[in-house]
Amino acid sequence: MMYLIAAVVIWLGLWALNAKLANGPNSDGRMISLAVPVIFGLTLLILWELAVRGLEVPLVILPPPSLIAQTFASQLPILWADFVQTFIKGALSGYVIGCAAAFITAILVDRYRILKLGLLPVGNFMAALPIVGTAPILVMWFGFDWHSKAAVVVVMVFFPMLVNTVAGLSETTSMQRDLMRTYGSSYMQGLVKLRLPAAMPFIFNGLKISSTLALVGAIVAEFFGSPTLGMGFRISTSVGQLALDMVWAEIVSAALAGSLFYGIIAAIEKRVTFWHPSQR
């Protein structure tokens, strides 16, 4: 009972503090913008900890955050090896290959109308295929190492990146394109000087969407075959051993990696598309 009373008191106090900061005179400042989500996240963790201990929830159902943090700190070498296998080798390599291939294909689709009419509908069909159906096939084709995970990631990120890039290349108006032609510009000159800059917000949107899909695809692919390391492998085996603290430690590791990756792309977008209204 004491845990539950403490949870209510802490929740009311931190909620009042957050409301005061969010509605205060300096709510648009950088420090307040960082403090509000941090306090909100800490509130959820504290409530989670107190609720689990107060209600005596079994560890196999939901471990407290303190136990997850302890496991995370004590298993850092294993978590790092899994991170390298899943993120660096599988997710990142597949992300680079898939996004680069999608970007080149988008330029070809934009240049040749027959590809736009024939390839994009096929792309929409392929994007709708469930990953749990395609992942086992790709694992059988490319083996149990990281190559098959990279192949799954390529399939997952290719079409979102393709669709966004094609939409971005169509963002310019006909008047702008006609003006470039009156200046005697070639297709490549118009592409580089006009259409690609205008498409940058769409391209980065595709990159950000693909950054989240890449890690998910690599982890899911490891459920269908993997060497004795990797985030997906560790989650699968830990669930079988009822080691839920290790499962949550891997989830935290994946969440941190995915958030950092997304943040890096968003920071690059802010520098590249500083002129766009969304960045002002």
PDB file of C-alpha atoms in Angstrom:
ATOM      1  CA  MET A   1       0.000   0.000   0.000  1.00  0.00           C
ATOM      2  CA  MET A   2       2.858   2.372   0.820  1.00  0.00           C
ATOM      3  CA  TYR A   3       4.277   1.906  -2.683  1.00  0.00           C
ATOM      4  CA  LEU A   4       0.941   2.816  -4.266  1.00  0.00           C
ATOM      5  CA  ILE A   5       0.488   5.900  -2.071  1.00  0.00           C
ATOM      6  CA  ALA A   6       4.024   7.007  -2.921  1.00  0.00           C
ATOM      7  CA  ALA A   7       3.288   6.465  -6.624  1.00  0.00           C
ATOM      8  CA  VAL A   8       0.206   8.716  -6.455  1.00  0.00           C
ATOM      9  CA  VAL A   9       2.056  11.448  -4.536  1.00  0.00           C
ATOM     10  CA  ILE A  10       5.060  11.403  -6.895  1.00  0.00           C
ATOM     11  CA  TRP A  11       2.803  11.379  -9.946  1.00  0.00           C
ATOM     12  CA  LEU A  12       0.843  14.415  -8.727  1.00  0.00           C
ATOM     13  CA  GLY A  13       4.016  16.315  -7.828  1.00  0.00           C
ATOM     14  CA  LEU A  14       5.881  15.662 -11.072  1.00  0.00           C
ATOM     15  CA  TRP A  15       2.751  16.257 -13.134  1.00  0.00           C
ATOM     16  CA  ALA A  16       2.287  19.665 -11.474  1.00  0.00           C
ATOM     17  CA  LEU A  17       5.952  20.510 -12.093  1.00  0.00           C
ATOM     18  CA  ASN A  18       5.718  19.494 -15.738  1.00  0.00           C
ATOM     19  CA  ALA A  19       2.499  21.467 -16.236  1.00  0.00           C
ATOM     20  CA  LYS A  20       4.132  24.542 -14.705  1.00  0.00           C
ATOM     21  CA  LEU A  21       7.155  24.254 -16.981  1.00  0.00           C
ATOM     22  CA  ALA A  22       5.114  23.544 -20.122  1.00  0.00           C
ATOM     23  CA  ASN A  23       2.754  26.472 -19.541  1.00  0.00           C
ATOM     24  CA  GLY A  24       5.343  28.894 -18.165  1.00  0.00           C
ATOM     25  CA  PRO A  25       6.712  32.041 -19.816  1.00  0.00           C
ATOM     26  CA  ASN A  26       9.852  30.258 -21.050  1.00  0.00           C
ATOM     27  CA  SER A  27       8.105  27.146 -22.406  1.00  0.00           C
ATOM     28  CA  ASP A  28       9.623  27.662 -25.872  1.00  0.00           C
ATOM     29  CA  GLY A  29      13.189  27.685 -24.548  1.00  0.00           C
ATOM     30  CA  ARG A  30      15.630  24.886 -25.289  1.00  0.00           C
ATOM     31  CA  MET A  31      16.115  23.891 -21.656  1.00  0.00           C
ATOM     32  CA  ILE A  32      12.378  23.651 -20.987  1.00  0.00           C
ATOM     33  CA  SER A  33      11.852  21.690 -24.218  1.00  0.00           C
ATOM     34  CA  LEU A  34      14.393  19.157 -22.979  1.00  0.00           C
ATOM     35  CA  ALA A  35      13.292  19.130 -19.345  1.00  0.00           C
ATOM     36  CA  VAL A  36       9.597  18.422 -19.977  1.00  0.00           C
ATOM     37  CA  PRO A  37      10.044  15.075 -21.827  1.00  0.00           C
ATOM     38  CA  VAL A  38      12.818  14.023 -19.404  1.00  0.00           C
ATOM     39  CA  ILE A  39      10.595  14.655 -16.380  1.00  0.00           C
ATOM     40  CA  PHE A  40       7.686  12.917 -18.105  1.00  0.00           C
ATOM     41  CA  GLY A  41       9.827   9.875 -18.847  1.00  0.00           C
ATOM     42  CA  LEU A  42      11.173   9.755 -15.282  1.00  0.00           C
ATOM     43  CA  THR A  43       7.609   9.958 -14.000  1.00  0.00           C
ATOM     44  CA  LEU A  44       6.625   6.899 -16.022  1.00  0.00           C
ATOM     45  CA  LEU A  45       9.692   4.950 -14.821  1.00  0.00           C
ATOM     46  CA  ILE A  46       9.050   5.809 -11.171  1.00  0.00           C
ATOM     47  CA  LEU A  47       5.377   4.857 -11.469  1.00  0.00           C
ATOM     48  CA  TRP A  48       6.376   1.611 -13.192  1.00  0.00           C
ATOM     49  CA  GLU A  49       8.845   0.783 -10.401  1.00  0.00           C
ATOM     50  CA  LEU A  50       6.454   1.553  -7.560  1.00  0.00           C
ATOM     51  CA  ALA A  51       3.462  -0.144  -9.193  1.00  0.00           C
ATOM     52  CA  VAL A  52       5.370  -3.367  -9.882  1.00  0.00           C
ATOM     53  CA  ARG A  53       6.738  -3.519  -6.338  1.00  0.00           C
ATOM     54  CA  GLY A  54       3.499  -2.398  -4.701  1.00  0.00           C
ATOM     55  CA  LEU A  55       1.357  -4.920  -6.576  1.00  0.00           C
ATOM     56  CA  GLU A  56       4.081  -7.605  -6.271  1.00  0.00           C
ATOM     57  CA  VAL A  57       4.020  -8.356  -9.984  1.00  0.00           C
ATOM     58  CA  PRO A  58       6.081 -11.508 -10.781  1.00  0.00           C
ATOM     59  CA  LEU A  59       9.355 -10.879 -12.581  1.00  0.00           C
ATOM     60  CA  VAL A  60       8.308 -13.174 -15.437  1.00  0.00           C
ATOM     61  CA  ILE A  61       5.365 -10.833 -16.100  1.00  0.00           C
ATOM     62  CA  LEU A  62       7.020  -7.419 -15.771  1.00  0.00           C
ATOM     63  CA  PRO A  63      10.381  -6.708 -14.081  1.00  0.00           C
ATOM     64  CA  PRO A  64      10.929  -3.318 -12.413  1.00  0.00           C
ATOM     65  CA  PRO A  65      13.099  -0.712 -14.191  1.00  0.00           C
ATOM     66  CA  SER A  66      15.767  -1.003 -11.483  1.00  0.00           C
ATOM     67  CA  LEU A  67      16.273  -4.695 -12.298  1.00  0.00           C
ATOM     68  CA  ILE A  68      16.368  -3.931 -16.024  1.00  0.00           C
ATOM     69  CA  ALA A  69      19.022  -1.252 -15.417  1.00  0.00           C
ATOM     70  CA  GLN A  70      21.036  -3.663 -13.276  1.00  0.00           C
ATOM     71  CA  THR A  71      20.890  -6.334 -15.972  1.00  0.00           C
ATOM     72  CA  PHE A  72      21.784  -3.777 -18.649  1.00  0.00           C
ATOM     73  CA  ALA A  73      24.883  -2.681 -16.704  1.00  0.00           C
ATOM     74  CA  SER A  74      26.021  -6.217 -15.856  1.00  0.00           C
ATOM     75  CA  GLN A  75      25.522  -7.598 -19.384  1.00  0.00           C
ATOM     76  CA  LEU A  76      27.134  -4.777 -21.376  1.00  0.00           C
ATOM     77  CA  PRO A  77      29.636  -7.024 -23.240  1.00  0.00           C
ATOM     78  CA  ILE A  78      26.813  -9.308 -24.442  1.00  0.00           C
ATOM     79  CA  LEU A  79      24.582  -6.353 -25.324  1.00  0.00           C
ATOM     80  CA  TRP A  80      27.422  -4.708 -27.257  1.00  0.00           C
ATOM     81  CA  ALA A  81      28.130  -7.884 -29.250  1.00  0.00           C
ATOM     82  CA  ASP A  82      24.425  -8.195 -30.051  1.00  0.00           C
ATOM     83  CA  PHE A  83      24.308  -4.523 -31.052  1.00  0.00           C
ATOM     84  CA  VAL A  84      27.218  -4.913 -33.465  1.00  0.00           C
ATOM     85  CA  GLN A  85      25.719  -8.046 -35.026  1.00  0.00           C
ATOM     86  CA  THR A  86      22.185  -6.689 -35.422  1.00  0.00           C
ATOM     87  CA  PHE A  87      22.572  -2.956 -35.909  1.00  0.00           C
ATOM     88  CA  ILE A  88      26.006  -2.373 -37.421  1.00  0.00           C
ATOM     89  CA  LYS A  89      26.197  -5.454 -39.639  1.00  0.00           C
ATOM     90  CA  GLY A  90      22.561  -6.186 -40.425  1.00  0.00           C
ATOM     91  CA  ALA A  91      20.443  -3.058 -40.042  1.00  0.00           C
ATOM     92  CA  LEU A  92      22.941  -0.362 -41.045  1.00  0.00           C
ATOM     93  CA  SER A  93      24.375  -2.176 -44.069  1.00  0.00           C
ATOM     94  CA  GLY A  94      20.882  -3.060 -45.325  1.00  0.00           C
ATOM     95  CA  TYR A  95      19.731   0.507 -44.687  1.00  0.00           C
ATOM     96  CA  VAL A  96      22.541   2.017 -46.771  1.00  0.00           C
ATOM     97  CA  ILE A  97      22.106  -0.468 -49.627  1.00  0.00           C
ATOM     98  CA  GLY A  98      18.298  -0.213 -49.660  1.00  0.00           C
ATOM     99  CA  CYS A  99      18.111   3.580 -49.462  1.00  0.00           C
ATOM    100  CA  ALA A 100      20.837   4.073 -52.082  1.00  0.00           C
ATOM    101  CA  ALA A 101      19.141   1.616 -54.461  1.00  0.00           C
ATOM    102  CA  ALA A 102      15.769   3.282 -53.872  1.00  0.00           C
ATOM    103  CA  PHE A 103      17.220   6.750 -54.553  1.00  0.00           C
ATOM    104  CA  ILE A 104      18.768   5.661 -57.868  1.00  0.00           C
ATOM    105  CA  THR A 105      15.581   3.832 -58.852  1.00  0.00           C
ATOM    106  CA  ALA A 106      13.503   6.928 -58.029  1.00  0.00           C
ATOM    107  CA  ILE A 107      15.561   9.020 -60.433  1.00  0.00           C
ATOM    108  CA  LEU A 108      15.057   6.408 -63.163  1.00  0.00           C
ATOM    109  CA  VAL A 109      11.329   6.277 -62.399  1.00  0.00           C
ATOM    110  CA  ASP A 110      11.164  10.046 -62.639  1.00  0.00           C
ATOM    111  CA  ARG A 111      13.092  10.049 -65.917  1.00  0.00           C
ATOM    112  CA  TYR A 112      11.176   7.267 -67.669  1.00  0.00           C
ATOM    113  CA  ARG A 113       7.391   7.291 -67.446  1.00  0.00           C
ATOM    114  CA  ILE A 114       7.083   3.586 -68.267  1.00  0.00           C
ATOM    115  CA  LEU A 115       8.874   2.759 -65.009  1.00  0.00           C
ATOM    116  CA  LYS A 116       6.559   5.060 -63.073  1.00  0.00           C
ATOM    117  CA  LEU A 117       3.500   3.324 -64.504  1.00  0.00           C
ATOM    118  CA  GLY A 118       4.884  -0.202 -64.185  1.00  0.00           C
ATOM    119  CA  LEU A 119       7.189  -0.232 -61.165  1.00  0.00           C
ATOM    120  CA  LEU A 120       5.341   1.811 -58.542  1.00  0.00           C
ATOM    121  CA  PRO A 121       2.212  -0.424 -58.436  1.00  0.00           C
ATOM    122  CA  VAL A 122       4.474  -3.461 -58.088  1.00  0.00           C
ATOM    123  CA  GLY A 123       6.336  -1.603 -55.351  1.00  0.00           C
ATOM    124  CA  ASN A 124       3.138  -0.950 -53.442  1.00  0.00           C
ATOM    125  CA  PHE A 125       2.294  -4.653 -53.676  1.00  0.00           C
ATOM    126  CA  MET A 126       5.745  -5.678 -52.442  1.00  0.00           C
ATOM    127  CA  ALA A 127       5.607  -3.198 -49.568  1.00  0.00           C
ATOM    128  CA  ALA A 128       2.375  -4.824 -48.363  1.00  0.00           C
ATOM    129  CA  LEU A 129       3.985  -8.268 -48.020  1.00  0.00           C
ATOM    130  CA  PRO A 130       4.318  -9.287 -44.338  1.00  0.00           C
ATOM    131  CA  ILE A 131       7.883  -9.387 -43.068  1.00  0.00           C
ATOM    132  CA  VAL A 132       7.205 -12.634 -41.161  1.00  0.00           C
ATOM    133  CA  GLY A 133       6.548 -14.266 -44.523  1.00  0.00           C
ATOM    134  CA  THR A 134       9.496 -12.876 -46.494  1.00  0.00           C
ATOM    135  CA  ALA A 135      12.118 -13.078 -43.730  1.00  0.00           C
ATOM    136  CA  PRO A 136      12.315 -16.922 -43.579  1.00  0.00           C
ATOM    137  CA  ILE A 137      12.708 -17.064 -47.354  1.00  0.00           C
ATOM    138  CA  LEU A 138      15.537 -14.528 -47.364  1.00  0.00           C
ATOM    139  CA  VAL A 139      17.231 -16.320 -44.472  1.00  0.00           C
ATOM    140  CA  MET A 140      17.188 -19.546 -46.507  1.00  0.00           C
ATOM    141  CA  TRP A 141      18.552 -17.708 -49.553  1.00  0.00           C
ATOM    142  CA  PHE A 142      21.359 -15.748 -47.872  1.00  0.00           C
ATOM    143  CA  GLY A 143      22.237 -17.919 -44.876  1.00  0.00           C
ATOM    144  CA  PHE A 144      22.026 -17.467 -41.124  1.00  0.00           C
ATOM    145  CA  ASP A 145      24.635 -14.728 -40.761  1.00  0.00           C
ATOM    146  CA  TRP A 146      24.066 -10.970 -41.018  1.00  0.00           C
ATOM    147  CA  HIS A 147      23.769 -11.041 -44.831  1.00  0.00           C
ATOM    148  CA  SER A 148      20.218 -12.375 -44.684  1.00  0.00           C
ATOM    149  CA  LYS A 149      19.267  -9.722 -42.125  1.00  0.00           C
ATOM    150  CA  ALA A 150      20.658  -7.025 -44.387  1.00  0.00           C
ATOM    151  CA  ALA A 151      18.589  -8.461 -47.252  1.00  0.00           C
ATOM    152  CA  VAL A 152      15.428  -8.261 -45.136  1.00  0.00           C
ATOM    153  CA  VAL A 153      16.243  -4.648 -44.269  1.00  0.00           C
ATOM    154  CA  VAL A 154      16.789  -3.814 -47.950  1.00  0.00           C
ATOM    155  CA  VAL A 155      13.315  -5.129 -48.771  1.00  0.00           C
ATOM    156  CA  MET A 156      11.749  -3.193 -45.894  1.00  0.00           C
ATOM    157  CA  VAL A 157      13.359   0.196 -46.548  1.00  0.00           C
ATOM    158  CA  PHE A 158      13.446   0.164 -50.354  1.00  0.00           C
ATOM    159  CA  PHE A 159       9.834   1.014 -51.149  1.00  0.00           C
ATOM    160  CA  PRO A 160       9.186   3.671 -48.451  1.00  0.00           C
ATOM    161  CA  MET A 161      12.333   5.440 -49.612  1.00  0.00           C
ATOM    162  CA  LEU A 162      11.352   5.028 -53.268  1.00  0.00           C
ATOM    163  CA  VAL A 163       7.832   6.402 -52.824  1.00  0.00           C
ATOM    164  CA  ASN A 164       8.984   9.416 -50.814  1.00  0.00           C
ATOM    165  CA  THR A 165      11.770  10.274 -53.244  1.00  0.00           C
ATOM    166  CA  VAL A 166       9.476  10.016 -56.279  1.00  0.00           C
ATOM    167  CA  ALA A 167       6.945  12.260 -54.538  1.00  0.00           C
ATOM    168  CA  GLY A 168       9.686  14.760 -53.726  1.00  0.00           C
ATOM    169  CA  LEU A 169      10.926  14.894 -57.314  1.00  0.00           C
ATOM    170  CA  SER A 170       7.396  15.856 -58.360  1.00  0.00           C
ATOM    171  CA  GLU A 171       7.225  18.686 -55.822  1.00  0.00           C
ATOM    172  CA  THR A 172       8.364  21.471 -58.175  1.00  0.00           C
ATOM    173  CA  THR A 173       5.762  23.285 -60.253  1.00  0.00           C
ATOM    174  CA  SER A 174       5.517  23.127 -64.040  1.00  0.00           C
ATOM    175  CA  MET A 175       6.372  26.829 -64.203  1.00  0.00           C
ATOM    176  CA  GLN A 176       9.653  26.250 -62.383  1.00  0.00           C
ATOM    177  CA  ARG A 177      10.562  23.374 -64.688  1.00  0.00           C
ATOM    178  CA  ASP A 178       9.611  25.394 -67.779  1.00  0.00           C
ATOM    179  CA  LEU A 179      11.810  28.241 -66.570  1.00  0.00           C
ATOM    180  CA  MET A 180      14.776  25.881 -66.270  1.00  0.00           C
ATOM    181  CA  ARG A 181      14.170  24.657 -69.805  1.00  0.00           C
ATOM    182  CA  THR A 182      14.022  28.219 -71.157  1.00  0.00           C
ATOM    183  CA  TYR A 183      17.508  28.691 -69.720  1.00  0.00           C
ATOM    184  CA  GLY A 184      18.644  25.710 -71.816  1.00  0.00           C
ATOM    185  CA  SER A 185      19.201  23.351 -68.875  1.00  0.00           C
ATOM    186  CA  SER A 186      19.469  19.626 -69.461  1.00  0.00           C
ATOM    187  CA  TYR A 187      17.539  17.033 -67.463  1.00  0.00           C
ATOM    188  CA  MET A 188      20.493  16.450 -65.126  1.00  0.00           C
ATOM    189  CA  GLN A 189      21.018  20.182 -64.579  1.00  0.00           C
ATOM    190  CA  GLY A 190      17.368  20.660 -63.725  1.00  0.00           C
ATOM    191  CA  LEU A 191      17.520  17.627 -61.456  1.00  0.00           C
ATOM    192  CA  VAL A 192      20.581  18.755 -59.530  1.00  0.00           C
ATOM    193  CA  LYS A 193      19.857  22.489 -59.315  1.00  0.00           C
ATOM    194  CA  LEU A 194      16.067  22.501 -58.910  1.00  0.00           C
ATOM    195  CA  ARG A 195      14.325  19.219 -58.268  1.00  0.00           C
ATOM    196  CA  LEU A 196      16.674  17.489 -55.825  1.00  0.00           C
ATOM    197  CA  PRO A 197      16.858  20.502 -53.482  1.00  0.00           C
ATOM    198  CA  ALA A 198      13.056  20.747 -53.542  1.00  0.00           C
ATOM    199  CA  ALA A 199      12.800  16.999 -52.869  1.00  0.00           C
ATOM    200  CA  MET A 200      15.111  17.025 -49.826  1.00  0.00           C
ATOM    201  CA  PRO A 201      12.308  17.191 -47.199  1.00  0.00           C
ATOM    202  CA  PHE A 202      10.653  14.158 -48.827  1.00  0.00           C
ATOM    203  CA  ILE A 203      13.963  12.296 -49.101  1.00  0.00           C
ATOM    204  CA  PHE A 204      14.753  12.855 -45.437  1.00  0.00           C
ATOM    205  CA  ASN A 205      11.236  11.799 -44.536  1.00  0.00           C
ATOM    206  CA  GLY A 206      11.918   8.502 -46.301  1.00  0.00           C
ATOM    207  CA  LEU A 207      15.271   8.192 -44.553  1.00  0.00           C
ATOM    208  CA  LYS A 208      13.678   8.725 -41.128  1.00  0.00           C
ATOM    209  CA  ILE A 209      10.898   6.231 -41.773  1.00  0.00           C
ATOM    210  CA  SER A 210      13.425   3.698 -43.036  1.00  0.00           C
ATOM    211  CA  SER A 211      15.666   4.199 -39.981  1.00  0.00           C
ATOM    212  CA  THR A 212      12.986   2.743 -37.715  1.00  0.00           C
ATOM    213  CA  LEU A 213      12.071  -0.036 -40.145  1.00  0.00           C
ATOM    214  CA  ALA A 214      15.700  -1.124 -40.537  1.00  0.00           C
ATOM    215  CA  LEU A 215      16.256  -2.110 -36.915  1.00  0.00           C
ATOM    216  CA  VAL A 216      12.846  -3.775 -36.636  1.00  0.00           C
ATOM    217  CA  GLY A 217      13.490  -5.785 -39.799  1.00  0.00           C
ATOM    218  CA  ALA A 218      16.919  -6.968 -38.642  1.00  0.00           C
ATOM    219  CA  ILE A 219      15.591  -8.055 -35.234  1.00  0.00           C
ATOM    220  CA  VAL A 220      12.592  -9.885 -36.697  1.00  0.00           C
ATOM    221  CA  ALA A 221      14.807 -11.648 -39.258  1.00  0.00           C
ATOM    222  CA  GLU A 222      16.967 -13.033 -36.449  1.00  0.00           C
ATOM    223  CA  PHE A 223      13.948 -14.887 -35.069  1.00  0.00           C
ATOM    224  CA  PHE A 224      14.097 -17.160 -38.133  1.00  0.00           C
ATOM    225  CA  GLY A 225      17.769 -18.066 -37.970  1.00  0.00           C
ATOM    226  CA  SER A 226      20.873 -16.472 -36.557  1.00  0.00           C
ATOM    227  CA  PRO A 227      24.309 -17.277 -35.155  1.00  0.00           C
ATOM    228  CA  THR A 228      24.545 -17.313 -31.376  1.00  0.00           C
ATOM    229  CA  LEU A 229      24.376 -13.550 -31.014  1.00  0.00           C
ATOM    230  CA  GLY A 230      22.156 -10.681 -32.063  1.00  0.00           C
ATOM    231  CA  MET A 231      19.278  -8.759 -30.496  1.00  0.00           C
ATOM    232  CA  GLY A 232      16.581 -10.936 -32.032  1.00  0.00           C
ATOM    233  CA  PHE A 233      18.415 -14.135 -31.110  1.00  0.00           C
ATOM    234  CA  ARG A 234      18.896 -12.948 -27.519  1.00  0.00           C
ATOM    235  CA  ILE A 235      15.266 -11.893 -27.130  1.00  0.00           C
ATOM    236  CA  SER A 236      14.029 -15.217 -28.490  1.00  0.00           C
ATOM    237  CA  THR A 237      16.272 -17.355 -26.274  1.00  0.00           C
ATOM    238  CA  SER A 238      15.723 -15.186 -23.186  1.00  0.00           C
ATOM    239  CA  VAL A 239      11.952 -15.477 -23.546  1.00  0.00           C
ATOM    240  CA  GLY A 240      12.336 -19.258 -23.646  1.00  0.00           C
ATOM    241  CA  GLN A 241      14.406 -19.082 -20.445  1.00  0.00           C
ATOM    242  CA  LEU A 242      11.896 -16.678 -18.792  1.00  0.00           C
ATOM    243  CA  ALA A 243      14.749 -14.164 -18.377  1.00  0.00           C
ATOM    244  CA  LEU A 244      12.497 -11.167 -18.899  1.00  0.00           C
ATOM    245  CA  ASP A 245      15.054  -8.751 -17.467  1.00  0.00           C
ATOM    246  CA  MET A 246      17.423  -9.646 -20.319  1.00  0.00           C
ATOM    247  CA  VAL A 247      14.612  -9.279 -22.838  1.00  0.00           C
ATOM    248  CA  TRP A 248      13.898  -5.772 -21.573  1.00  0.00           C
ATOM    249  CA  ALA A 249      17.608  -4.931 -21.547  1.00  0.00           C
ATOM    250  CA  GLU A 250      17.761  -5.833 -25.246  1.00  0.00           C
ATOM    251  CA  ILE A 251      14.616  -3.761 -25.866  1.00  0.00           C
ATOM    252  CA  VAL A 252      16.243  -0.779 -24.140  1.00  0.00           C
ATOM    253  CA  SER A 253      19.404  -1.278 -26.213  1.00  0.00           C
ATOM    254  CA  ALA A 254      17.383  -1.392 -29.431  1.00  0.00           C
ATOM    255  CA  ALA A 255      15.352   1.666 -28.411  1.00  0.00           C
ATOM    256  CA  LEU A 256      18.484   3.679 -27.623  1.00  0.00           C
ATOM    257  CA  ALA A 257      20.136   2.664 -30.906  1.00  0.00           C
ATOM    258  CA  GLY A 258      17.030   3.439 -32.956  1.00  0.00           C
ATOM    259  CA  SER A 259      16.454   6.791 -31.243  1.00  0.00           C
ATOM    260  CA  LEU A 260      20.090   7.828 -31.713  1.00  0.00           C
ATOM    261  CA  PHE A 261      20.029   6.793 -35.372  1.00  0.00           C
ATOM    262  CA  TYR A 262      16.798   8.713 -35.970  1.00  0.00           C
ATOM    263  CA  GLY A 263      18.190  11.729 -34.134  1.00  0.00           C
ATOM    264  CA  ILE A 264      21.341  11.795 -36.275  1.00  0.00           C
ATOM    265  CA  ILE A 265      19.290  11.776 -39.474  1.00  0.00           C
ATOM    266  CA  ALA A 266      16.981  14.496 -38.092  1.00  0.00           C
ATOM    267  CA  ALA A 267      20.004  16.638 -37.183  1.00  0.00           C
ATOM    268  CA  ILE A 268      21.448  16.245 -40.687  1.00  0.00           C
ATOM    269  CA  GLU A 269      18.040  17.134 -42.136  1.00  0.00           C
ATOM    270  CA  LYS A 270      17.949  20.311 -40.074  1.00  0.00           C
ATOM    271  CA  ARG A 271      21.320  21.378 -41.490  1.00  0.00           C
ATOM    272  CA  VAL A 272      20.512  20.459 -45.095  1.00  0.00           C
ATOM    273  CA  THR A 273      16.923  21.762 -45.266  1.00  0.00           C
ATOM    274  CA  PHE A 274      17.381  24.843 -43.073  1.00  0.00           C
ATOM    275  CA  TRP A 275      15.516  26.864 -45.715  1.00  0.00           C
ATOM    276  CA  HIS A 276      12.336  24.789 -45.484  1.00  0.00           C
ATOM    277  CA  PRO A 277       9.395  26.205 -43.437  1.00  0.00           C
ATOM    278  CA  SER A 278       9.278  23.051 -41.292  1.00  0.00           C
ATOM    279  CA  GLN A 279      12.771  23.832 -39.929  1.00  0.00           C
ATOM    280  CA  ARG A 280      12.137  27.468 -39.065  1.00  0.00           C
TER     281      ARG A 280
END
